[in-house]
Amino acid sequence: MASLANSKVKSIKRSASSSLNSKAIKLREEGKEIVNLSVGEPDFDTPERIKNAAIKSIENGFTSYVPASGIKPLKEAIARKLLQENNITVNPDREVIVTPGAKFAINLAISTFTEEGDEVLILDPSWVSYKPLVQLAGATPVSVPLSYEDGFEVTRAKLEENVTKNTKMIILNSPNNPTGRVFSEKEIQEINQFIKDYNVLAVSDEIYEDIVYDEIKNISLASDESVKNNVITVNGFSKGYAMTGWRLGYIAASEELTQEMTKIQEHVVSCATSFVQYGAVEAFYCQHEVDLMTEEYRKRRNFLVSELNALQGIECRYPEGTFYVFAKVNYKGMDSQEFSQFIFEKAGVLVTPGAAYSKDSSECIRMSFATSMEELELGIESIRKVL
Ligand code: PLP
């Protein structure tokens, strides 16, 4: 039967990362032994304190609709955190929206402010969902290509090469999935100057901000007062607190922008799940657990990077944040799709080909180290053998 989907839906594909995850689950169910290095979620459990608070709130009957923008104690906790850790001042009642996941928050920003005729700048390689969400809004994603060779550095010149009179928005992501880069102070200054000069809206996706290494700190774009009104800061609980299945994220933006986005939130989901929000209030008291998880990621990162660089035909840098290594492959003329297929078939190791993140990243693969050290050791050993 011909597809009944509308033209916007027809123009997009299924999410590469979700498809790979389903493939891994299916293969394991069939009894095939695979090492899955394509996962985009922590392999840790949610901290007890958060789980207990959510359970208690169910027992106490907090199971009804709550205000569209979120429950007061969570919005206040978010505002406190943004002030203390990100140097962003927001009014918790009027400038915060609690959403069902950061993905939904990003969709709120894109679908509220862009439409046909608008262009949205996306720094490539980029997370798999930005472009489809822009396309669903009817707007046009415009790629700003960054390269492995110059460390995926962003400069004002690269942004200016792609800006037009139709540019309405730019989407930024630091710490970055898939490259593991964290914007330097210089890059933040150049980006912010660009946002001001061209008066574009910016979506700053900071979902991996807790997972950073070597004393590196993520700088929030909106900490610069002079661009704050143009910036929609997106964050969430999935990665740092190992809460992917809870589906909880948030937006911080000016009152004017927040009011518009709240309309869609009200009509599409009413609110994020009530008792999940009560659990998340406790997340801000879980720094110790976050530090323990990050320390574990750090050990795995160091292992993976040094082992990969010792293999024939693969090189990579240390990611500054996230739990991904974006490695460059130069093996018997294979592109990343062929190489990923090769190590999957011969070594049973599942990775994500770079082409999922950008058409210019066909020489790279993304490997996730959100998996146990034993799995990583097994994966490396299997790849070493087939190479
Ligand atoms: N932004 C980036 C860069 C991501 O990698 C992900 C998840 O993989 C998300 C947003 C979505 O996060 P959430 O689980 O909060 O929807």
GROMACS .gro file of N, CA, C and O in nm, residues 13 34 185 313 315:
model
   20
   13LYS      N    1   1.345   0.987   0.765
   13LYS     CA    2   1.367   0.843   0.784
   13LYS      C    3   1.352   0.807   0.932
   13LYS      O    4   1.356   0.896   1.017
   34ILE      N    5   2.648  -1.036   2.088
   34ILE     CA    6   2.703  -0.917   2.023
   34ILE      C    7   2.753  -0.821   2.131
   34ILE      O    8   2.708  -0.824   2.245
  185GLU      N    9   3.589   2.859   2.536
  185GLU     CA   10   3.541   2.994   2.564
  185GLU      C   11   3.542   3.078   2.436
  185GLU      O   12   3.450   3.155   2.410
  313GLY      N   13   4.434   0.109   1.127
  313GLY     CA   14   4.327   0.171   1.049
  313GLY      C   15   4.225   0.249   1.130
  313GLY      O   16   4.122   0.290   1.076
  315GLU      N   17   4.184   0.579   1.422
  315GLU     CA   18   4.244   0.678   1.511
  315GLU      C   19   4.134   0.761   1.575
  315GLU      O   20   4.025   0.776   1.518
   0.00000   0.00000   0.00000
